[in-house]
Tab-separated table of C-alpha atoms in Angstrom:
chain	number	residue	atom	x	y	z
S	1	UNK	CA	18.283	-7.014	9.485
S	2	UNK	CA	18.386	-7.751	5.912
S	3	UNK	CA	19.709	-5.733	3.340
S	4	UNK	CA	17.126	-3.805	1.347
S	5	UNK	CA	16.351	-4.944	-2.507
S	6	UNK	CA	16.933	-2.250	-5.065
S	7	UNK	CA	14.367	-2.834	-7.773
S	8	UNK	CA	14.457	0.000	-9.837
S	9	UNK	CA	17.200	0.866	-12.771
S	10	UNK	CA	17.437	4.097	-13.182
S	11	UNK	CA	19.839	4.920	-15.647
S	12	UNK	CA	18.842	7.333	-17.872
S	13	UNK	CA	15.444	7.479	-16.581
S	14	UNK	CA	13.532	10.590	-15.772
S	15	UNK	CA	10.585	10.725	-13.496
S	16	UNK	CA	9.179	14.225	-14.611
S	17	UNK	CA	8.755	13.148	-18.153
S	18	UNK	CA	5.301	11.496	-19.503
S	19	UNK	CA	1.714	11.587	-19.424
S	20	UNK	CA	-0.867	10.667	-17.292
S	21	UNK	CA	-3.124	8.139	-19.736
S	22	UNK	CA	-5.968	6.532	-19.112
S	23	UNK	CA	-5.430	2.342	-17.640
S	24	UNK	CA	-8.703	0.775	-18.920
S	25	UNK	CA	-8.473	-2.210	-16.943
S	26	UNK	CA	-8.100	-0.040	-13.656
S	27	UNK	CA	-11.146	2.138	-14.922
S	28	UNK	CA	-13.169	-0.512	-15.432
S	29	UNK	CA	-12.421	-2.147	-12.062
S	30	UNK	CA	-11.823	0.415	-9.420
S	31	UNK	CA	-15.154	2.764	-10.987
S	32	UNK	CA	-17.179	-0.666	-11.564
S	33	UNK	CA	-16.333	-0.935	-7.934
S	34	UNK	CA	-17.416	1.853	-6.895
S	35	UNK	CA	-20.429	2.588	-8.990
S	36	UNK	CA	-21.785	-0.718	-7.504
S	37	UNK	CA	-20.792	-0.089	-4.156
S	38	UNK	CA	-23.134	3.196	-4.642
S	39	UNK	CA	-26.130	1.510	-6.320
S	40	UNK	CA	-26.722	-1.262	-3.559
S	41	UNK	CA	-25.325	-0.733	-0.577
S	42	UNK	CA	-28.142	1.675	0.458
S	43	UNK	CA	-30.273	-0.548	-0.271
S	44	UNK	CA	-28.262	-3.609	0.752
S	45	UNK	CA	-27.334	-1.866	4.596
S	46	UNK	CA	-27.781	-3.859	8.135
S	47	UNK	CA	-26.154	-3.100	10.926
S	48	UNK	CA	-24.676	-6.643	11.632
S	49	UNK	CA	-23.578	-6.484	7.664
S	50	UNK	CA	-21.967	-3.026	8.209
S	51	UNK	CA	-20.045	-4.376	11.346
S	52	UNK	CA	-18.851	-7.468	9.226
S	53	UNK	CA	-17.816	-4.799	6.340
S	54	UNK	CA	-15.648	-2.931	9.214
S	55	UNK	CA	-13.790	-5.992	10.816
S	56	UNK	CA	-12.968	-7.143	7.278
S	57	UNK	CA	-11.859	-4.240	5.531
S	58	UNK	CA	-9.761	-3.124	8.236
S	59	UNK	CA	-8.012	-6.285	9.401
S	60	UNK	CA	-7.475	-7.005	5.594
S	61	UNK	CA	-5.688	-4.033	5.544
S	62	UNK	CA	-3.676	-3.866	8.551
S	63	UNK	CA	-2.713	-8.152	8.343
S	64	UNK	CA	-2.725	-8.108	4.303
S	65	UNK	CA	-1.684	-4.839	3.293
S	66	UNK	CA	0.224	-3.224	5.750
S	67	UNK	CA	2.119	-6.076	7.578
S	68	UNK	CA	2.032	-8.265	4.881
S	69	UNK	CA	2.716	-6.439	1.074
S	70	UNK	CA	4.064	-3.265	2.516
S	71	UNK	CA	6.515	-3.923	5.100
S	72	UNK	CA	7.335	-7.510	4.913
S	73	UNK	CA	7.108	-7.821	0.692
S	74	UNK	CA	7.871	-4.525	-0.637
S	75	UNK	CA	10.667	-3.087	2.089
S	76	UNK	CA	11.674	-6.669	4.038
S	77	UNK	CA	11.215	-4.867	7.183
S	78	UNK	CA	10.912	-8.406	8.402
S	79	UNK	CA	10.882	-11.695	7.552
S	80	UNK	CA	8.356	-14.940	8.037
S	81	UNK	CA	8.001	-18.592	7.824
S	82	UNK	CA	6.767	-19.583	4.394
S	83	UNK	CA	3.735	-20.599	4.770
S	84	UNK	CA	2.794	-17.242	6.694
S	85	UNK	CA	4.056	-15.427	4.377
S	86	UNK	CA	2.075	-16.348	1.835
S	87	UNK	CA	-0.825	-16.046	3.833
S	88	UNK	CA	-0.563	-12.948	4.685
S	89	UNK	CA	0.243	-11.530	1.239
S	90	UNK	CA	-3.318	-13.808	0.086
S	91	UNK	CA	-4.887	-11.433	2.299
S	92	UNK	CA	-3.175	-8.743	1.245
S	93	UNK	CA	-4.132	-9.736	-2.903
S	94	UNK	CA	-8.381	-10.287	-0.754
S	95	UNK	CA	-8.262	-6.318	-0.236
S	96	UNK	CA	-8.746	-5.666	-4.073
S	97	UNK	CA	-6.017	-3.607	-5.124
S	98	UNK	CA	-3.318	-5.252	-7.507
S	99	UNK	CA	-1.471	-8.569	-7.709
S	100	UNK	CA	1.512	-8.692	-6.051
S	101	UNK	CA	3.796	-7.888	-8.298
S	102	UNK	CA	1.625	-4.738	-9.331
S	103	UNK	CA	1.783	-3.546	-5.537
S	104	UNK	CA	5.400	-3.716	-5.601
S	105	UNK	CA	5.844	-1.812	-8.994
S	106	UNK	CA	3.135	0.871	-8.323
S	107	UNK	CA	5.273	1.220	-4.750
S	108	UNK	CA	8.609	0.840	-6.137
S	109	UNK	CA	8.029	3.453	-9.262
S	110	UNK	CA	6.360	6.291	-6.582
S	111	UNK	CA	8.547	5.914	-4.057
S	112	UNK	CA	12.134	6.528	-6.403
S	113	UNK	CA	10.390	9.213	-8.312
S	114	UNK	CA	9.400	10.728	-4.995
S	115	UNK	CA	12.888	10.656	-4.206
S	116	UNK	CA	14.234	12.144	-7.053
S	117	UNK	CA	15.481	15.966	-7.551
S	118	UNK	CA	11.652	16.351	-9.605
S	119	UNK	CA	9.047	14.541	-10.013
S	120	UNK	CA	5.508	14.205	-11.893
S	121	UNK	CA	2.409	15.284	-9.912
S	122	UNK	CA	1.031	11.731	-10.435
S	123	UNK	CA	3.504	10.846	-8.561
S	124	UNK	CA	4.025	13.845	-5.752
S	125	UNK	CA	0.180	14.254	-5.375
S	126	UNK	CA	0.212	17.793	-5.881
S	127	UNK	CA	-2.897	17.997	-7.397
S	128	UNK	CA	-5.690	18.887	-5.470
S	129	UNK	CA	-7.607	15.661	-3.682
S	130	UNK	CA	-9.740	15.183	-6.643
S	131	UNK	CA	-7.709	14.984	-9.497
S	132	UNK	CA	-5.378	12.843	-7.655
S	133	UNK	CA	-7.659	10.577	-6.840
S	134	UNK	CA	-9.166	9.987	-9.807
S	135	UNK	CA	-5.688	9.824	-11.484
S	136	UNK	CA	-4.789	6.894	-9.044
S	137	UNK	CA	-7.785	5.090	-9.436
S	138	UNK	CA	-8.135	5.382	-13.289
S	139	UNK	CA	-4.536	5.981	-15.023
S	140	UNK	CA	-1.185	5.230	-15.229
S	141	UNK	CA	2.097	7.376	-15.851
S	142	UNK	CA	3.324	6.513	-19.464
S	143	UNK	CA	7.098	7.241	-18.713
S	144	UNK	CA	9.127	9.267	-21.964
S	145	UNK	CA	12.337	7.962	-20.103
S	146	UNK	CA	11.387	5.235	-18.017
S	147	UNK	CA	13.534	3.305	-15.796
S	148	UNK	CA	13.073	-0.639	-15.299
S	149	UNK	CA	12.209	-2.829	-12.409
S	150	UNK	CA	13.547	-5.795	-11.322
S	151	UNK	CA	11.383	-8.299	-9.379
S	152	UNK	CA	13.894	-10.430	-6.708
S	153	UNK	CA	13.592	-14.166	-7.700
S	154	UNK	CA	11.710	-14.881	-4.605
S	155	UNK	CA	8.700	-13.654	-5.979
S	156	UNK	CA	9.064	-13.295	-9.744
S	157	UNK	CA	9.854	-17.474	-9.740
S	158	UNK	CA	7.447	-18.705	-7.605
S	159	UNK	CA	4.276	-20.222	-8.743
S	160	UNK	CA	2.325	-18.882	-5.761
S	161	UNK	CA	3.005	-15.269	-7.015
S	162	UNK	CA	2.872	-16.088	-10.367
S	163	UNK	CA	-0.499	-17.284	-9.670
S	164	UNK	CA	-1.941	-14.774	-7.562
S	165	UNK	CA	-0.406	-11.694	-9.670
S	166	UNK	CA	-2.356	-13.942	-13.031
S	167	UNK	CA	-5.505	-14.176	-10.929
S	168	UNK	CA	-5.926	-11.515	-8.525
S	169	UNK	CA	-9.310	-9.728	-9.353
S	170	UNK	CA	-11.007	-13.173	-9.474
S	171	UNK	CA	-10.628	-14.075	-5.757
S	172	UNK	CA	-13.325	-11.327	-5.409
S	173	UNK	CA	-15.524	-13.936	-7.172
S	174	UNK	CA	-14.595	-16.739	-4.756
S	175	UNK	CA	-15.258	-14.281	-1.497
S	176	UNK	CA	-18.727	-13.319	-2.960
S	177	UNK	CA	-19.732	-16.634	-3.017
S	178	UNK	CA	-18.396	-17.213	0.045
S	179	UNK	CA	-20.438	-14.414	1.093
S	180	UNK	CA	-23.576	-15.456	-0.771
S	181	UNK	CA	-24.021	-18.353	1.498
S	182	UNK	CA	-22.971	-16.816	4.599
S	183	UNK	CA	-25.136	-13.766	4.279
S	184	UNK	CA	-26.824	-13.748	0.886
S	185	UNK	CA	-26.619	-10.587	-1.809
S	186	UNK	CA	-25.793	-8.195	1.260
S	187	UNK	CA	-22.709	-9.594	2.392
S	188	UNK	CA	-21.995	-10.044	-1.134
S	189	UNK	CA	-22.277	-6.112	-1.519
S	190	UNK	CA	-20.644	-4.480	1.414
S	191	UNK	CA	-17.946	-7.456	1.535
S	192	UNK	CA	-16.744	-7.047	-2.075
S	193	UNK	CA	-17.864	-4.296	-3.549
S	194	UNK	CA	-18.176	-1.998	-0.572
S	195	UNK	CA	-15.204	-2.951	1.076
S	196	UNK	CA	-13.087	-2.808	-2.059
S	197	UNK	CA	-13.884	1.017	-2.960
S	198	UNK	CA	-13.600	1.847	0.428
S	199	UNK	CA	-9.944	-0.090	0.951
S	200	UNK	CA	-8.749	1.418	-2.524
S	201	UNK	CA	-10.083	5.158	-1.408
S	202	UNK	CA	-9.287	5.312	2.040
S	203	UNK	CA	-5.806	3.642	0.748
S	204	UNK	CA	-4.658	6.629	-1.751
S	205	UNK	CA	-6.663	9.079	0.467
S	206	UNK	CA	-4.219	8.547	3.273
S	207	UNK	CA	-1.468	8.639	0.382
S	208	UNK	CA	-2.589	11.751	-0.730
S	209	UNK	CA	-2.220	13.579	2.742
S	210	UNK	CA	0.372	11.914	4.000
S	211	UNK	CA	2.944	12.706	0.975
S	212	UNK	CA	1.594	16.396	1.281
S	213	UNK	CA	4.089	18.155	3.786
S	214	UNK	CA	2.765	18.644	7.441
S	215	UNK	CA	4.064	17.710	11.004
S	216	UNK	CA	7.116	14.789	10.621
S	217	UNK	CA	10.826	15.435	12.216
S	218	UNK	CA	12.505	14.221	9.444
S	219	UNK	CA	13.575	15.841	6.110
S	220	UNK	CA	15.298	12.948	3.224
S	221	UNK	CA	18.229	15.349	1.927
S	222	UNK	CA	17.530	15.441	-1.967
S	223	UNK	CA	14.265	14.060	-2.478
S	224	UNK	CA	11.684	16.428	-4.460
S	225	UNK	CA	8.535	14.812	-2.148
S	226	UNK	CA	8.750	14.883	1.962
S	227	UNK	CA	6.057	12.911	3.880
S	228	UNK	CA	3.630	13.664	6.919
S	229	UNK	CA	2.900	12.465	9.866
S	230	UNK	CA	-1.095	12.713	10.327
S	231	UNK	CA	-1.507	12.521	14.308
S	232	UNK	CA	-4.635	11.129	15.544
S	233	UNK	CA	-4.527	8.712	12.610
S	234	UNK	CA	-2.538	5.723	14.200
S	235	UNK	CA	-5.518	3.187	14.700
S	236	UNK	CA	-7.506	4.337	11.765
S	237	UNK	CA	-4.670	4.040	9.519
S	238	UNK	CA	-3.231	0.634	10.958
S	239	UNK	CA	0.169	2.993	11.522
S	240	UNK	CA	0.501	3.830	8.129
S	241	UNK	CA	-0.106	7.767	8.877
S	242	UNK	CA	3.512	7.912	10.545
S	243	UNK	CA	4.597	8.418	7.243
S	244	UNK	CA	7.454	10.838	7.523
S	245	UNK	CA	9.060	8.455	10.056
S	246	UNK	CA	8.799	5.816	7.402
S	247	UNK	CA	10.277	7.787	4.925
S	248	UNK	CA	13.017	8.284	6.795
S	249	UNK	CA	13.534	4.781	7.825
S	250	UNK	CA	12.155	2.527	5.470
S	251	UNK	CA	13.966	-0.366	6.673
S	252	UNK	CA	12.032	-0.612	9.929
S	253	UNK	CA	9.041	-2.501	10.629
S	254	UNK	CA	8.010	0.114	13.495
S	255	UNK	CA	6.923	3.164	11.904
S	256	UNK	CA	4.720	4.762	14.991
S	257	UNK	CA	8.372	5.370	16.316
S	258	UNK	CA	7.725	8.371	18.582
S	259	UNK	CA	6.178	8.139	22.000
S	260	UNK	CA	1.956	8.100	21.424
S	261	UNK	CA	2.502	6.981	17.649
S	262	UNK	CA	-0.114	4.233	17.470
S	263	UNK	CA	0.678	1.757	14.967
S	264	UNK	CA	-1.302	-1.682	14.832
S	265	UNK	CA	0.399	-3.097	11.974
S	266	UNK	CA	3.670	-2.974	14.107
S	267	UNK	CA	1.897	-4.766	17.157
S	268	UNK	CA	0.391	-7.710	14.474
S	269	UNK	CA	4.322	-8.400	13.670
S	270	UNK	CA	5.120	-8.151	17.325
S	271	UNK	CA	2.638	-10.948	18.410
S	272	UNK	CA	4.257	-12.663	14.688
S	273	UNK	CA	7.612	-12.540	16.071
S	274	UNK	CA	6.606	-13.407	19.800
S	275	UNK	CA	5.379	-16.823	18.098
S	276	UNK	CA	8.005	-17.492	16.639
S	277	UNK	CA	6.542	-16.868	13.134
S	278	UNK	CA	8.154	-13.395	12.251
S	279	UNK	CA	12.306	-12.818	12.768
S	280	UNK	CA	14.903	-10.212	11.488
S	281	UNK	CA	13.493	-7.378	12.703
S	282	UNK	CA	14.301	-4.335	11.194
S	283	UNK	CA	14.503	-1.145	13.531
S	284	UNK	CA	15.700	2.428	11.900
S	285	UNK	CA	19.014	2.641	11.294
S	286	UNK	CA	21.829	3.360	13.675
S	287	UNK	CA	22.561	7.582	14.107
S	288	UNK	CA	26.078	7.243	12.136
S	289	UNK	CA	23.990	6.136	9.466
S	290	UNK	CA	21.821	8.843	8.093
S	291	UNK	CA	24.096	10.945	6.322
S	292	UNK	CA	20.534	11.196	3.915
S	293	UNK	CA	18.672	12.766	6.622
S	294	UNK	CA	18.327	16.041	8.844
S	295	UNK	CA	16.023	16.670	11.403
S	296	UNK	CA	12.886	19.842	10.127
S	297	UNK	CA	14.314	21.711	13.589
S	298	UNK	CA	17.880	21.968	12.007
């Protein structure tokens, strides 16, 4: 397994200082979105476009998102040929978020604040739904005492990324004509606009509950946030609802790890690695290893 990157500085830094501020350029895209998404798809709706809208939002989000930028890119769970890589992390830039390297700082900032001693509510979600979610999909945290991040050369040198991080909201443009010709304006709608609102929502929605405490086994000693699990959730949620056990062990690319724990994304990286595509598998952490950690029971 390899050995996790540490991105963020933190000297000096303090993650309970700031204000939440308004992020035009987020406004403007996730509520254009959105507002679009609410104007036409009623009157844009078929059943075989509504199935197409389905299969593409979700397996963009288990392949792109959740195998691809969050445990392969941000926490090297595993790692891939080249060329798959980059693949999947295209698909994962198609769901409509960020860029690349935007995923990995919005990840990278929430998740050391998170565990800190304190944190903002942007960042702990302890807000109720609706200010949260309106935070997330309009603002950013202006830091008084931020710390810095560090992109691994990997990424931060290669063209690729530098191209897709540069370009990443106009790939919508290239899908909807894609979609134009395929299926005319209501592809167009439910396969961009639709499915983008609905990927960023249902993305932060499942943030939002999962980082407010419920069932999980594990407590991370020191850390002002503790996450949920959210049974039932595994195949809606591509396994990203087992979110206390992946708090607990980042560094493994299973994070359904208890017996019934669905979690897609893991089997997607199981057929990877049983082509030969995926390798260096990570798995959680041996038992005389998790000195940060004590079970909620205890």
């Amino acid at each position: 397994m390899m050995e996790p990157v540490h991105r963020i500085n933190s000297h000096g830094a303090d993650p309970s200082l700031g204000k939440v501020k308004y992020d035009i350029p987020k406004f403007l895209w996730n509520i254009g979105m959105l507002v679009g998404a609410l104007i036409f798809a009623p009157l844009t709706f078929s059943l075989n476009v509504f199935i197409g809208f389905v299969l593409m939002t979700y397996f963009s989000l288990l392949i792109g998102h959740s195998a691809g930028m969050h445990r392969m890119m941000i926490h090297k769970t595993y790692e891939c040929v080249p060329w798959v890589e980059k693949v999947l992390i295209y698909i994962g830039v198609l769901v409509g978020m960020s860029g690349p390297y935007g995923i990995i700082k919005i990840h990278d900032l929430r998740d050391w604040a998170q565990r800190q001693s304190h944190c903002h509510d942007f960042f702990s979600h302890k807000q109720n739904y609706f200010k949260d979610i309106w935070w997330q999909l309009t603002c950013k945290f202006e830091f008084e005492k931020p710390p810095t991040i560090s992109l691994e050369a990997k990424y931060a040198d290669d063209p690729f990324y530098q191209w897709l991080e540069s370009s990443w909201r106009y790939h919508q443009l290239v899908l909807a004509v894609v979609f134009y010709y395929i299926g005319d304006w209501p592809l167009v709608v439910w396969g961009v606009l639709v499915r983008v609102s609905i990927s960023v929502l249902g993305h932060w929605s499942i943030t939002y509950f999962c980082h407010n405490p419920g069932p999980g086994n594990w407590h991370v000693k020191g850390a002002s946030v503790q996450a949920s699990n959210l049974p039932g959730l595994g195949l809606l949620t591509y396994g990203e609802c087992w979110h206390n056990n992946h708090h607990a062990f980042p560094e493994s690319a299973c994070i359904g790890l208890q017996k019934g724990q669905v979690d897609p994304a893991w089997y997607f990286i199981k057929i990877l690695a049983f082509l030969g595509l995926a390798y260096n598998i990570g798995k959680p952490r041996h038992e005389k290893l998790r000195d940060d950690l004590y079970t909620r029971s205890s």
